[in-house]
Protein backbone atom coordinates (compact mmCIF):
# COMPACT_ATOMS: atom_id res chain seq x y z
CA UNK A 1 0.00 0.00 0.00
CA UNK A 2 2.81 2.40 0.78
CA UNK A 3 4.36 1.88 -2.67
CA UNK A 4 0.98 2.60 -4.25
CA UNK A 5 0.47 5.71 -2.13
CA UNK A 6 3.96 6.95 -3.05
CA UNK A 7 3.46 6.15 -6.75
CA UNK A 8 6.63 4.03 -6.85
CA UNK A 9 6.02 2.02 -10.01
CA UNK A 10 9.46 0.42 -10.27
CA UNK A 11 9.40 -0.81 -6.67
CA UNK A 12 5.82 -2.07 -7.03
CA UNK A 13 6.82 -3.94 -10.19
CA UNK A 14 9.81 -5.45 -8.37
CA UNK A 15 7.43 -6.70 -5.64
CA UNK A 16 5.06 -8.14 -8.25
CA UNK A 17 7.90 -9.85 -10.13
CA UNK A 18 9.05 -11.53 -6.92
CA UNK A 19 5.51 -12.87 -6.53
CA UNK A 20 5.26 -14.26 -10.05
CA UNK A 21 8.78 -15.68 -9.85
CA UNK A 22 7.70 -17.78 -6.87
CA UNK A 23 4.48 -18.90 -8.56
CA UNK A 24 6.17 -19.68 -11.87
CA UNK A 25 8.83 -21.79 -10.20
CA UNK A 26 6.05 -23.80 -8.58
CA UNK A 27 4.16 -24.09 -11.89
CA UNK A 28 7.21 -25.52 -13.66
CA UNK A 29 7.78 -28.17 -11.00
CA UNK A 30 10.75 -26.36 -9.46
CA UNK A 31 12.63 -27.09 -12.73
CA UNK A 32 12.60 -30.82 -12.09
CA UNK A 33 10.44 -33.93 -12.38
CA UNK A 34 8.59 -33.01 -9.16
CA UNK A 35 4.87 -32.64 -8.81
CA UNK A 36 4.05 -29.66 -6.61
CA UNK A 37 1.15 -30.08 -4.20
CA UNK A 38 -0.74 -27.39 -2.29
CA UNK A 39 -2.69 -28.36 0.80
CA UNK A 40 -5.24 -25.78 1.93
CA UNK A 41 -6.35 -26.28 5.52
CA UNK A 42 -7.46 -22.72 6.26
CA UNK A 43 -8.88 -19.83 4.29
CA UNK A 44 -6.79 -18.77 1.28
CA UNK A 45 -7.49 -15.35 -0.16
CA UNK A 46 -5.82 -13.29 -2.86
CA UNK A 47 -2.16 -14.21 -3.15
CA UNK A 48 -2.63 -17.23 -0.90
CA UNK A 49 -5.21 -18.61 -3.32
CA UNK A 50 -3.01 -17.75 -6.32
CA UNK A 51 -0.10 -19.52 -4.66
CA UNK A 52 -2.16 -22.66 -4.10
CA UNK A 53 -3.41 -22.59 -7.69
CA UNK A 54 0.17 -22.52 -8.95
CA UNK A 55 0.74 -26.05 -7.69
CA UNK A 56 0.30 -29.01 -9.99
CA UNK A 57 -2.19 -30.57 -7.56
CA UNK A 58 -4.44 -28.57 -5.25
CA UNK A 59 -5.97 -30.30 -2.25
CA UNK A 60 -8.38 -28.45 0.06
CA UNK A 61 -10.19 -29.49 3.18
CA UNK A 62 -13.97 -29.16 3.30
CA UNK A 63 -15.24 -25.90 4.73
CA UNK A 64 -12.25 -23.70 3.92
CA UNK A 65 -12.95 -20.49 2.06
CA UNK A 66 -11.01 -19.37 -0.97
CA UNK A 67 -11.36 -16.28 -3.05
CA UNK A 68 -9.93 -13.29 -4.78
CA UNK A 69 -11.24 -10.21 -2.94
CA UNK A 70 -9.17 -7.64 -4.88
CA UNK A 71 -12.21 -6.41 -6.83
CA UNK A 72 -13.68 -5.19 -3.51
CA UNK A 73 -11.00 -2.47 -3.44
CA UNK A 74 -11.15 -1.86 -7.21
CA UNK A 75 -8.20 -3.99 -8.27
CA UNK A 76 -7.73 -7.50 -9.67
CA UNK A 77 -5.45 -10.39 -8.68
CA UNK A 78 -2.48 -9.82 -10.95
CA UNK A 79 -0.05 -12.56 -10.04
CA UNK A 80 -1.45 -15.47 -12.01
CA UNK A 81 -5.09 -15.95 -11.00
CA UNK A 82 -6.56 -15.41 -14.46
CA UNK A 83 -3.87 -17.47 -16.21
CA UNK A 84 -4.30 -20.37 -13.81
CA UNK A 85 -8.10 -20.28 -13.48
CA UNK A 86 -8.78 -19.84 -17.19
CA UNK A 87 -6.85 -23.03 -17.91
CA UNK A 88 -8.80 -24.94 -15.27
CA UNK A 89 -12.35 -23.64 -15.79
CA UNK A 90 -12.24 -21.56 -18.98
CA UNK A 91 -11.94 -17.81 -19.46
CA UNK A 92 -15.60 -16.95 -18.82
CA UNK A 93 -15.75 -18.76 -15.47
CA UNK A 94 -12.31 -17.42 -14.49
CA UNK A 95 -13.47 -13.87 -15.09
CA UNK A 96 -16.67 -14.53 -13.16
CA UNK A 97 -14.73 -15.88 -10.16
CA UNK A 98 -12.32 -12.92 -10.22
CA UNK A 99 -14.89 -10.16 -10.73
CA UNK A 100 -17.32 -11.56 -8.15
CA UNK A 101 -14.93 -10.98 -5.25
CA UNK A 102 -16.84 -13.85 -3.65
CA UNK A 103 -15.41 -16.22 -1.08
CA UNK A 104 -16.07 -19.76 -2.24
CA UNK A 105 -16.21 -22.90 -0.16
CA UNK A 106 -13.72 -25.56 -1.17
CA UNK A 107 -16.68 -27.78 -2.05
CA UNK A 108 -17.90 -25.25 -4.66
CA UNK A 109 -14.47 -24.90 -6.22
CA UNK A 110 -14.04 -28.67 -6.29
CA UNK A 111 -17.32 -28.98 -8.22
CA UNK A 112 -16.05 -26.35 -10.69
CA UNK A 113 -12.76 -28.19 -11.18
CA UNK A 114 -10.57 -25.56 -9.49
CA UNK A 115 -9.66 -27.84 -6.58
CA UNK A 116 -8.29 -31.24 -7.61
CA UNK A 117 -8.93 -33.18 -4.41
CA UNK A 118 -11.45 -32.42 -1.68
CA UNK A 119 -10.44 -33.77 1.72
CA UNK A 120 -12.51 -34.13 4.85
CA UNK A 121 -11.88 -31.51 7.53
CA UNK A 122 -8.69 -32.39 9.40
CA UNK A 123 -7.79 -35.10 6.86
CA UNK A 124 -5.85 -32.96 4.37
CA UNK A 125 -2.45 -34.45 5.18
CA UNK A 126 -3.85 -37.95 4.74
CA UNK A 127 -5.22 -36.89 1.34
CA UNK A 128 -1.74 -35.69 0.35
CA UNK A 129 -0.20 -39.03 1.31
CA UNK A 130 -3.00 -40.92 -0.46
CA UNK A 131 -2.34 -38.90 -3.62
CA UNK A 132 1.42 -39.55 -3.38
CA UNK A 133 0.86 -43.28 -2.88
CA UNK A 134 -1.50 -43.44 -5.83
CA UNK A 135 0.90 -41.44 -8.00
CA UNK A 136 3.82 -43.64 -6.97
CA UNK A 137 1.93 -46.84 -7.90
CA UNK A 138 1.33 -45.41 -11.39
CA UNK A 139 4.36 -43.12 -11.61
CA UNK A 140 4.83 -43.40 -15.37
CA UNK A 141 1.18 -42.54 -16.06
CA UNK A 142 1.09 -39.63 -13.61
CA UNK A 143 4.38 -38.19 -14.86
CA UNK A 144 3.31 -38.47 -18.49
CA UNK A 145 -0.06 -36.85 -17.72
CA UNK A 146 1.67 -33.95 -15.94
CA UNK A 147 3.82 -33.42 -19.04
CA UNK A 148 0.75 -33.55 -21.29
CA UNK A 149 -0.93 -30.86 -19.15
CA UNK A 150 2.17 -28.69 -19.45
CA UNK A 151 2.16 -29.08 -23.24
CA UNK A 152 -1.57 -28.44 -23.67
CA UNK A 153 -1.90 -25.62 -21.13
CA UNK A 154 1.45 -23.83 -20.94
CA UNK A 155 1.68 -20.60 -18.98
CA UNK A 156 4.65 -18.70 -20.36
CA UNK A 157 6.53 -16.47 -17.94
CA UNK A 158 6.01 -13.54 -20.32
CA UNK A 159 2.24 -13.91 -19.93
CA UNK A 160 2.54 -13.58 -16.16
CA UNK A 161 4.92 -10.63 -16.52
CA UNK A 162 2.65 -8.76 -18.95
CA UNK A 163 -0.37 -9.23 -16.68
CA UNK A 164 1.67 -8.10 -13.71
CA UNK A 165 2.50 -4.86 -15.52
CA UNK A 166 -1.24 -4.30 -16.06
CA UNK A 167 -1.73 -4.95 -12.33
CA UNK A 168 0.96 -2.42 -11.35
CA UNK A 169 -0.58 0.28 -13.54
CA UNK A 170 -4.06 -0.51 -12.19
CA UNK A 171 -2.76 -0.44 -8.60
CA UNK A 172 -1.28 3.01 -9.17
CA UNK A 173 -4.71 4.27 -10.26
CA UNK A 174 -6.39 3.27 -6.97
CA UNK A 175 -8.03 6.12 -5.13
CA UNK A 176 -7.68 6.98 -1.45
CA UNK A 177 -11.11 5.41 -0.93
CA UNK A 178 -9.94 2.17 -2.59
CA UNK A 179 -6.83 2.09 -0.38
CA UNK A 180 -8.93 2.60 2.76
CA UNK A 181 -11.07 -0.40 1.79
CA UNK A 182 -7.90 -2.44 1.11
CA UNK A 183 -6.54 -1.48 4.51
CA UNK A 184 -9.77 -2.51 6.25
CA UNK A 185 -9.65 -5.92 4.55
CA UNK A 186 -6.02 -6.41 5.54
CA UNK A 187 -6.79 -5.47 9.16
CA UNK A 188 -9.77 -7.82 9.24
CA UNK A 189 -7.77 -10.69 7.74
CA UNK A 190 -4.85 -10.10 10.10
CA UNK A 191 -7.22 -10.11 13.09
CA UNK A 192 -8.61 -13.48 11.99
CA UNK A 193 -5.11 -14.95 11.85
CA UNK A 194 -4.34 -13.84 15.40
XYZ file of C-alpha atoms in Angstrom:
194
model
C 0.000 0.000 0.000
C 2.814 2.395 0.784
C 4.356 1.879 -2.668
C 0.978 2.598 -4.250
C 0.475 5.710 -2.125
C 3.959 6.949 -3.052
C 3.461 6.147 -6.753
C 6.632 4.031 -6.848
C 6.021 2.022 -10.014
C 9.457 0.422 -10.267
C 9.402 -0.813 -6.666
C 5.823 -2.070 -7.035
C 6.818 -3.935 -10.192
C 9.807 -5.449 -8.369
C 7.427 -6.702 -5.643
C 5.063 -8.140 -8.249
C 7.896 -9.851 -10.126
C 9.049 -11.535 -6.925
C 5.506 -12.867 -6.528
C 5.259 -14.262 -10.053
C 8.783 -15.681 -9.849
C 7.701 -17.776 -6.869
C 4.480 -18.902 -8.557
C 6.168 -19.676 -11.866
C 8.834 -21.788 -10.196
C 6.050 -23.802 -8.577
C 4.162 -24.088 -11.892
C 7.211 -25.524 -13.664
C 7.776 -28.166 -11.000
C 10.752 -26.364 -9.458
C 12.625 -27.086 -12.735
C 12.602 -30.820 -12.088
C 10.443 -33.929 -12.378
C 8.595 -33.013 -9.163
C 4.873 -32.644 -8.806
C 4.054 -29.659 -6.607
C 1.146 -30.082 -4.202
C -0.742 -27.391 -2.293
C -2.694 -28.359 0.800
C -5.242 -25.778 1.925
C -6.350 -26.283 5.520
C -7.456 -22.716 6.261
C -8.877 -19.834 4.285
C -6.786 -18.773 1.280
C -7.494 -15.350 -0.162
C -5.825 -13.286 -2.855
C -2.162 -14.209 -3.152
C -2.634 -17.232 -0.903
C -5.207 -18.609 -3.317
C -3.014 -17.753 -6.323
C -0.096 -19.517 -4.659
C -2.160 -22.656 -4.098
C -3.413 -22.589 -7.692
C 0.170 -22.525 -8.953
C 0.743 -26.054 -7.689
C 0.299 -29.011 -9.992
C -2.190 -30.568 -7.558
C -4.437 -28.574 -5.253
C -5.970 -30.295 -2.246
C -8.378 -28.451 0.057
C -10.193 -29.490 3.182
C -13.972 -29.157 3.302
C -15.242 -25.896 4.733
C -12.245 -23.702 3.921
C -12.953 -20.494 2.059
C -11.006 -19.372 -0.973
C -11.364 -16.276 -3.046
C -9.933 -13.286 -4.778
C -11.242 -10.210 -2.943
C -9.172 -7.642 -4.879
C -12.205 -6.406 -6.828
C -13.676 -5.194 -3.507
C -10.998 -2.473 -3.440
C -11.154 -1.856 -7.210
C -8.196 -3.994 -8.274
C -7.726 -7.497 -9.672
C -5.453 -10.394 -8.682
C -2.476 -9.819 -10.947
C -0.049 -12.559 -10.036
C -1.454 -15.472 -12.005
C -5.088 -15.948 -10.997
C -6.559 -15.414 -14.461
C -3.874 -17.468 -16.212
C -4.302 -20.370 -13.806
C -8.095 -20.281 -13.478
C -8.783 -19.837 -17.188
C -6.847 -23.027 -17.908
C -8.804 -24.937 -15.275
C -12.349 -23.637 -15.788
C -12.238 -21.564 -18.981
C -11.941 -17.810 -19.464
C -15.598 -16.947 -18.818
C -15.749 -18.761 -15.467
C -12.308 -17.425 -14.489
C -13.468 -13.869 -15.091
C -16.675 -14.534 -13.158
C -14.728 -15.880 -10.162
C -12.322 -12.920 -10.223
C -14.891 -10.160 -10.729
C -17.321 -11.562 -8.150
C -14.931 -10.984 -5.245
C -16.844 -13.851 -3.650
C -15.410 -16.218 -1.076
C -16.065 -19.763 -2.239
C -16.210 -22.901 -0.158
C -13.715 -25.564 -1.165
C -16.679 -27.776 -2.047
C -17.899 -25.252 -4.656
C -14.471 -24.904 -6.222
C -14.038 -28.671 -6.294
C -17.323 -28.984 -8.215
C -16.055 -26.350 -10.692
C -12.758 -28.186 -11.179
C -10.574 -25.558 -9.485
C -9.660 -27.842 -6.575
C -8.295 -31.239 -7.615
C -8.929 -33.184 -4.413
C -11.449 -32.415 -1.680
C -10.439 -33.767 1.717
C -12.506 -34.125 4.846
C -11.880 -31.507 7.533
C -8.694 -32.393 9.402
C -7.791 -35.098 6.864
C -5.849 -32.959 4.374
C -2.453 -34.447 5.177
C -3.847 -37.951 4.743
C -5.221 -36.888 1.337
C -1.743 -35.689 0.351
C -0.201 -39.031 1.306
C -3.003 -40.917 -0.461
C -2.337 -38.905 -3.621
C 1.418 -39.547 -3.384
C 0.861 -43.283 -2.876
C -1.500 -43.445 -5.834
C 0.904 -41.439 -8.003
C 3.818 -43.640 -6.967
C 1.931 -46.840 -7.899
C 1.327 -45.411 -11.391
C 4.362 -43.118 -11.608
C 4.830 -43.401 -15.369
C 1.179 -42.544 -16.062
C 1.089 -39.634 -13.615
C 4.382 -38.194 -14.856
C 3.306 -38.473 -18.490
C -0.059 -36.850 -17.721
C 1.670 -33.954 -15.939
C 3.825 -33.418 -19.038
C 0.749 -33.546 -21.289
C -0.934 -30.864 -19.146
C 2.168 -28.688 -19.452
C 2.161 -29.076 -23.236
C -1.573 -28.443 -23.670
C -1.895 -25.625 -21.127
C 1.446 -23.827 -20.941
C 1.685 -20.598 -18.980
C 4.650 -18.696 -20.363
C 6.527 -16.469 -17.942
C 6.015 -13.540 -20.324
C 2.238 -13.905 -19.927
C 2.541 -13.580 -16.158
C 4.924 -10.627 -16.519
C 2.654 -8.761 -18.954
C -0.370 -9.235 -16.681
C 1.666 -8.097 -13.710
C 2.496 -4.861 -15.519
C -1.240 -4.296 -16.059
C -1.734 -4.946 -12.328
C 0.963 -2.424 -11.348
C -0.581 0.281 -13.538
C -4.064 -0.508 -12.194
C -2.763 -0.437 -8.605
C -1.278 3.012 -9.175
C -4.713 4.269 -10.263
C -6.385 3.275 -6.968
C -8.030 6.124 -5.130
C -7.681 6.979 -1.451
C -11.108 5.406 -0.925
C -9.937 2.173 -2.590
C -6.833 2.088 -0.382
C -8.932 2.597 2.765
C -11.066 -0.401 1.792
C -7.895 -2.439 1.112
C -6.540 -1.479 4.514
C -9.774 -2.515 6.253
C -9.654 -5.917 4.552
C -6.021 -6.413 5.544
C -6.791 -5.469 9.161
C -9.773 -7.823 9.239
C -7.766 -10.694 7.739
C -4.848 -10.099 10.104
C -7.217 -10.105 13.089
C -8.613 -13.484 11.991
C -5.113 -14.954 11.850
C -4.345 -13.843 15.401
